[in-house]
Amino acid sequence: MSESGNGFPRRERRPISDAVAARRRAQMVSGLRGLKSAPPPRLRPGNGAEPNGNGKSSADSSTERCDLCSTTIPEDHRHMIHIDERRIVCTCESCWALRSGDAEYRPVGSRIVWLPEMDMPDDIWAGFQIPIGLSFFMYSTTSECVVAMYPSPAGATESELHFDTWNRLLELNPELRLEPDIEGLIANRLADPPIYAIAPIDRCYELTGAIKANWSGISGGEGVEEAVARFFDDLQAKAL
């Protein structure tokens, strides 16, 4: 710390990039703290579940089982989504093959597409009315609309969007086409620059689960920030 002309200590200025990063981290924690203190959010069944998607307790998490037939499954297993409940379902190979054609289930998507050139103006983001800069979007055939899901300490909180705002985003990004129900657009506007990617819907829910699993205390702790960073590093490594 150097001395100013009037004899008082002068605080050294941080690089602007460090200040911006610190502000974004503070916004994320502040937003999540606000969600934690708010009334219970609207949650879908299974939202914010652990990666196996079935909400099992830690006592039996060492052995993963198919949610449809209860047979033991490996850690690297297939996922489906229950269309009406928007719930991730862990499946064995047999159930995945037998139930993939059912009206209520669909296999989750498989592609991860990084979108470094995506155009998301501030006014469009503001139109989504999402309280934090971290969310994913999916088209629900059950609701017949685009649904935004954003993480909270309680799990994934749901908000149905107006088509006008979403259509404006599509006009600016004609390449943005999501497979209904099975994949989503993940937006991380807390990063600098912001991160956008299309990902399988189970990976989208994985982000909300990671925040819920790593939240501690009132402010969330450093584990939340580290979990978010690990998630996006892994997602980018597997992107097309």
Tab-separated table of C-alpha atoms in Angstrom:
chain	number	residue	atom	x	y	z
A	1	MET	CA	0.000	0.000	0.000
A	2	SER	CA	1.561	3.343	-1.074
A	3	GLU	CA	1.171	6.794	0.533
A	4	SER	CA	-1.009	9.542	-0.925
A	5	GLY	CA	-0.054	13.205	-1.128
A	6	ASN	CA	-1.893	14.041	2.102
A	7	GLY	CA	0.043	11.482	4.104
A	8	PHE	CA	-2.718	8.880	4.332
A	9	PRO	CA	-2.211	5.340	3.012
A	10	ARG	CA	-3.533	4.889	-0.520
A	11	ARG	CA	-5.130	1.603	-1.479
A	12	GLU	CA	-3.657	-0.044	-4.548
A	13	ARG	CA	-6.186	-0.435	-7.354
A	14	ARG	CA	-7.036	-3.918	-8.536
A	15	PRO	CA	-7.028	-4.668	-12.252
A	16	ILE	CA	-10.481	-4.031	-13.706
A	17	SER	CA	-10.794	-7.697	-14.748
A	18	ASP	CA	-10.356	-8.793	-11.117
A	19	ALA	CA	-12.952	-6.287	-9.961
A	20	VAL	CA	-15.475	-7.492	-12.550
A	21	ALA	CA	-14.882	-11.136	-11.611
A	22	ALA	CA	-15.331	-10.347	-7.926
A	23	ARG	CA	-18.554	-8.472	-8.638
A	24	ARG	CA	-19.966	-11.390	-10.645
A	25	ARG	CA	-19.130	-13.812	-7.825
A	26	ALA	CA	-20.852	-11.520	-5.349
A	27	GLN	CA	-23.935	-11.312	-7.575
A	28	MET	CA	-24.201	-15.092	-7.743
A	29	VAL	CA	-23.900	-15.547	-3.983
A	30	SER	CA	-26.267	-12.633	-3.308
A	31	GLY	CA	-28.846	-14.013	-5.713
A	32	LEU	CA	-28.689	-17.504	-4.265
A	33	ARG	CA	-28.879	-16.148	-0.717
A	34	GLY	CA	-31.998	-14.249	-1.701
A	35	LEU	CA	-33.554	-17.415	-3.063
A	36	LYS	CA	-32.666	-19.255	0.137
A	37	SER	CA	-34.454	-16.672	2.297
A	38	ALA	CA	-37.439	-16.328	-0.048
A	39	PRO	CA	-40.688	-18.324	0.298
A	40	PRO	CA	-40.451	-21.936	-0.940
A	41	PRO	CA	-40.056	-21.846	-4.757
A	42	ARG	CA	-42.103	-23.775	-7.251
A	43	LEU	CA	-40.262	-27.054	-7.672
A	44	ARG	CA	-40.867	-29.897	-10.059
A	45	PRO	CA	-40.666	-33.504	-8.791
A	46	GLY	CA	-37.041	-34.588	-8.878
A	47	ASN	CA	-35.636	-31.080	-9.390
A	48	GLY	CA	-32.142	-30.598	-8.029
A	49	ALA	CA	-31.673	-34.308	-7.416
A	50	GLU	CA	-28.252	-35.835	-7.110
A	51	PRO	CA	-26.637	-36.976	-10.394
A	52	ASN	CA	-28.455	-40.332	-10.217
A	53	GLY	CA	-31.686	-38.341	-10.431
A	54	ASN	CA	-33.678	-40.426	-7.969
A	55	GLY	CA	-33.169	-38.462	-4.759
A	56	LYS	CA	-31.623	-41.401	-2.890
A	57	SER	CA	-30.154	-40.791	0.526
A	58	SER	CA	-26.434	-41.012	1.175
A	59	ALA	CA	-26.998	-44.334	2.911
A	60	ASP	CA	-27.815	-46.140	-0.318
A	61	SER	CA	-26.038	-43.902	-2.862
A	62	SER	CA	-23.083	-46.297	-3.090
A	63	THR	CA	-25.276	-48.715	-5.080
A	64	GLU	CA	-27.113	-47.112	-7.971
A	65	ARG	CA	-30.250	-48.758	-9.267
A	66	CYS	CA	-32.534	-48.410	-12.244
A	67	ASP	CA	-35.477	-46.176	-11.335
A	68	LEU	CA	-37.813	-48.363	-13.408
A	69	CYS	CA	-36.910	-51.926	-12.415
A	70	SER	CA	-34.519	-51.452	-9.439
A	71	THR	CA	-31.756	-53.564	-10.929
A	72	THR	CA	-28.195	-52.500	-10.121
A	73	ILE	CA	-26.662	-50.173	-12.721
A	74	PRO	CA	-23.092	-48.875	-13.237
A	75	GLU	CA	-22.116	-45.321	-12.396
A	76	ASP	CA	-21.957	-44.505	-16.109
A	77	HIS	CA	-25.561	-45.356	-16.991
A	78	ARG	CA	-28.242	-44.012	-19.295
A	79	HIS	CA	-30.810	-41.357	-18.434
A	80	MET	CA	-34.344	-40.696	-19.626
A	81	ILE	CA	-36.722	-37.862	-18.829
A	82	HIS	CA	-40.275	-38.262	-17.626
A	83	ILE	CA	-42.031	-35.815	-19.946
A	84	ASP	CA	-44.952	-34.780	-17.739
A	85	GLU	CA	-42.978	-34.460	-14.506
A	86	ARG	CA	-39.768	-33.192	-16.125
A	87	ARG	CA	-37.894	-35.659	-13.936
A	88	ILE	CA	-34.584	-37.327	-14.783
A	89	VAL	CA	-34.780	-41.132	-14.580
A	90	CYS	CA	-31.780	-43.444	-14.273
A	91	THR	CA	-32.189	-46.598	-16.348
A	92	CYS	CA	-30.535	-49.903	-17.080
A	93	GLU	CA	-29.873	-50.844	-20.705
A	94	SER	CA	-32.965	-53.082	-20.887
A	95	CYS	CA	-35.400	-50.463	-19.576
A	96	TRP	CA	-33.816	-47.804	-21.761
A	97	ALA	CA	-34.435	-49.955	-24.846
A	98	LEU	CA	-37.924	-51.066	-23.806
A	99	ARG	CA	-39.253	-47.703	-22.590
A	100	SER	CA	-37.674	-45.295	-25.080
A	101	GLY	CA	-40.784	-45.473	-27.240
A	102	ASP	CA	-43.222	-44.811	-24.385
A	103	ALA	CA	-45.259	-41.629	-24.519
A	104	GLU	CA	-44.199	-40.578	-21.010
A	105	TYR	CA	-40.442	-41.163	-21.387
A	106	ARG	CA	-37.770	-39.976	-23.783
A	107	PRO	CA	-34.006	-40.591	-23.806
A	108	VAL	CA	-32.128	-37.419	-22.928
A	109	GLY	CA	-30.206	-35.587	-25.644
A	110	SER	CA	-26.630	-36.413	-26.497
A	111	ARG	CA	-25.042	-33.291	-28.000
A	112	ILE	CA	-23.095	-30.538	-26.240
A	113	VAL	CA	-22.633	-27.435	-28.402
A	114	TRP	CA	-20.567	-24.476	-27.198
A	115	LEU	CA	-22.002	-21.147	-28.433
A	116	PRO	CA	-19.250	-18.508	-28.126
A	117	GLU	CA	-20.909	-16.217	-30.688
A	118	MET	CA	-24.383	-16.244	-29.202
A	119	ASP	CA	-26.055	-12.840	-28.981
A	120	MET	CA	-27.985	-12.297	-25.728
A	121	PRO	CA	-28.632	-8.544	-25.192
A	122	ASP	CA	-29.245	-7.330	-21.664
A	123	ASP	CA	-32.815	-6.279	-22.427
A	124	ILE	CA	-33.729	-9.779	-23.605
A	125	TRP	CA	-32.197	-11.348	-20.506
A	126	ALA	CA	-34.077	-8.830	-18.347
A	127	GLY	CA	-37.286	-9.874	-20.109
A	128	PHE	CA	-36.841	-13.422	-18.772
A	129	GLN	CA	-37.073	-12.025	-15.212
A	130	ILE	CA	-34.561	-14.498	-13.810
A	131	PRO	CA	-33.143	-13.302	-10.455
A	132	ILE	CA	-29.605	-14.638	-10.986
A	133	GLY	CA	-27.318	-14.846	-14.006
A	134	LEU	CA	-27.378	-18.636	-14.161
A	135	SER	CA	-30.164	-20.636	-15.798
A	136	PHE	CA	-31.155	-23.168	-18.423
A	137	PHE	CA	-34.019	-23.109	-20.895
A	138	MET	CA	-35.993	-25.960	-22.429
A	139	TYR	CA	-39.103	-26.337	-24.575
A	140	SER	CA	-41.714	-28.407	-22.744
A	141	THR	CA	-44.220	-30.269	-24.878
A	142	THR	CA	-46.392	-30.716	-21.792
A	143	SER	CA	-46.602	-26.984	-21.033
A	144	GLU	CA	-46.293	-26.073	-24.729
A	145	CYS	CA	-43.934	-23.255	-23.869
A	146	VAL	CA	-40.310	-22.485	-23.095
A	147	VAL	CA	-39.447	-23.050	-19.441
A	148	ALA	CA	-36.535	-21.472	-17.593
A	149	MET	CA	-34.981	-23.341	-14.695
A	150	TYR	CA	-32.544	-21.582	-12.394
A	151	PRO	CA	-30.651	-23.081	-9.441
A	152	SER	CA	-31.402	-22.340	-5.832
A	153	PRO	CA	-30.318	-23.900	-2.533
A	154	ALA	CA	-33.617	-25.836	-2.616
A	155	GLY	CA	-33.181	-27.197	-6.147
A	156	ALA	CA	-34.333	-26.057	-9.588
A	157	THR	CA	-36.862	-23.212	-9.594
A	158	GLU	CA	-39.167	-23.016	-12.604
A	159	SER	CA	-40.399	-20.031	-14.604
A	160	GLU	CA	-42.500	-20.255	-17.776
A	161	LEU	CA	-41.461	-17.665	-20.361
A	162	HIS	CA	-43.357	-15.446	-22.740
A	163	PHE	CA	-42.848	-16.532	-26.333
A	164	ASP	CA	-42.271	-12.933	-27.472
A	165	THR	CA	-39.000	-12.641	-25.555
A	166	TRP	CA	-37.835	-16.108	-26.597
A	167	ASN	CA	-38.693	-15.436	-30.249
A	168	ARG	CA	-36.629	-12.253	-30.154
A	169	LEU	CA	-33.682	-14.343	-28.986
A	170	LEU	CA	-34.241	-16.818	-31.849
A	171	GLU	CA	-34.308	-13.974	-34.376
A	172	LEU	CA	-30.850	-12.909	-33.211
A	173	ASN	CA	-29.586	-16.510	-33.088
A	174	PRO	CA	-31.223	-18.534	-35.890
A	175	GLU	CA	-28.877	-21.462	-35.169
A	176	LEU	CA	-30.439	-21.890	-31.727
A	177	ARG	CA	-32.748	-24.866	-32.108
A	178	LEU	CA	-33.496	-27.102	-29.139
A	179	GLU	CA	-34.899	-30.612	-29.237
A	180	PRO	CA	-38.101	-30.413	-27.156
A	181	ASP	CA	-37.906	-31.883	-23.650
A	182	ILE	CA	-34.528	-33.607	-24.029
A	183	GLU	CA	-31.985	-30.776	-24.222
A	184	GLY	CA	-31.610	-27.221	-22.986
A	185	LEU	CA	-29.743	-23.969	-23.418
A	186	ILE	CA	-27.490	-23.266	-20.431
A	187	ALA	CA	-26.670	-19.599	-19.789
A	188	ASN	CA	-23.978	-18.449	-17.378
A	189	ARG	CA	-23.965	-14.657	-17.380
A	190	LEU	CA	-21.877	-14.600	-14.218
A	191	ALA	CA	-18.843	-15.578	-16.297
A	192	ASP	CA	-16.811	-13.016	-18.231
A	193	PRO	CA	-17.473	-13.337	-21.093
A	194	PRO	CA	-20.873	-15.014	-20.595
A	195	ILE	CA	-21.084	-18.726	-21.407
A	196	TYR	CA	-23.842	-20.306	-23.503
A	197	ALA	CA	-24.137	-23.960	-24.490
A	198	ILE	CA	-26.704	-26.481	-25.664
A	199	ALA	CA	-26.557	-29.584	-23.479
A	200	PRO	CA	-28.518	-32.771	-22.724
A	201	ILE	CA	-31.273	-32.066	-20.229
A	202	ASP	CA	-29.712	-34.320	-17.588
A	203	ARG	CA	-26.553	-32.176	-17.686
A	204	CYS	CA	-28.737	-29.092	-17.212
A	205	TYR	CA	-30.291	-30.560	-14.082
A	206	GLU	CA	-26.825	-31.647	-12.958
A	207	LEU	CA	-25.869	-27.982	-12.601
A	208	THR	CA	-28.764	-27.276	-10.234
A	209	GLY	CA	-27.965	-30.458	-8.306
A	210	ALA	CA	-24.304	-29.450	-7.949
A	211	ILE	CA	-25.275	-26.120	-6.394
A	212	LYS	CA	-27.721	-27.772	-4.002
A	213	ALA	CA	-25.177	-30.445	-3.010
A	214	ASN	CA	-22.349	-27.962	-2.408
A	215	TRP	CA	-24.327	-25.248	-0.620
A	216	SER	CA	-23.282	-24.674	2.992
A	217	GLY	CA	-24.200	-22.067	5.570
A	218	ILE	CA	-25.997	-18.827	4.742
A	219	SER	CA	-23.834	-17.612	1.871
A	220	GLY	CA	-23.256	-20.980	0.199
A	221	GLY	CA	-19.519	-21.126	0.856
A	222	GLU	CA	-16.664	-21.441	-1.627
A	223	GLY	CA	-17.873	-24.896	-2.626
A	224	VAL	CA	-20.690	-23.456	-4.749
A	225	GLU	CA	-18.384	-21.279	-6.844
A	226	GLU	CA	-15.926	-24.140	-7.294
A	227	ALA	CA	-18.710	-26.565	-8.277
A	228	VAL	CA	-20.024	-24.170	-10.939
A	229	ALA	CA	-16.518	-23.665	-12.347
A	230	ARG	CA	-15.885	-27.446	-12.497
A	231	PHE	CA	-19.213	-28.018	-14.209
A	232	PHE	CA	-18.521	-25.590	-17.048
A	233	ASP	CA	-14.912	-26.744	-17.472
A	234	ASP	CA	-16.142	-30.322	-17.892
A	235	LEU	CA	-18.962	-29.240	-20.213
A	236	GLN	CA	-16.604	-27.323	-22.490
A	237	ALA	CA	-14.171	-30.240	-22.611
A	238	LYS	CA	-16.947	-32.457	-23.982
A	239	ALA	CA	-18.461	-29.885	-26.380
A	240	LEU	CA	-18.556	-30.382	-30.132
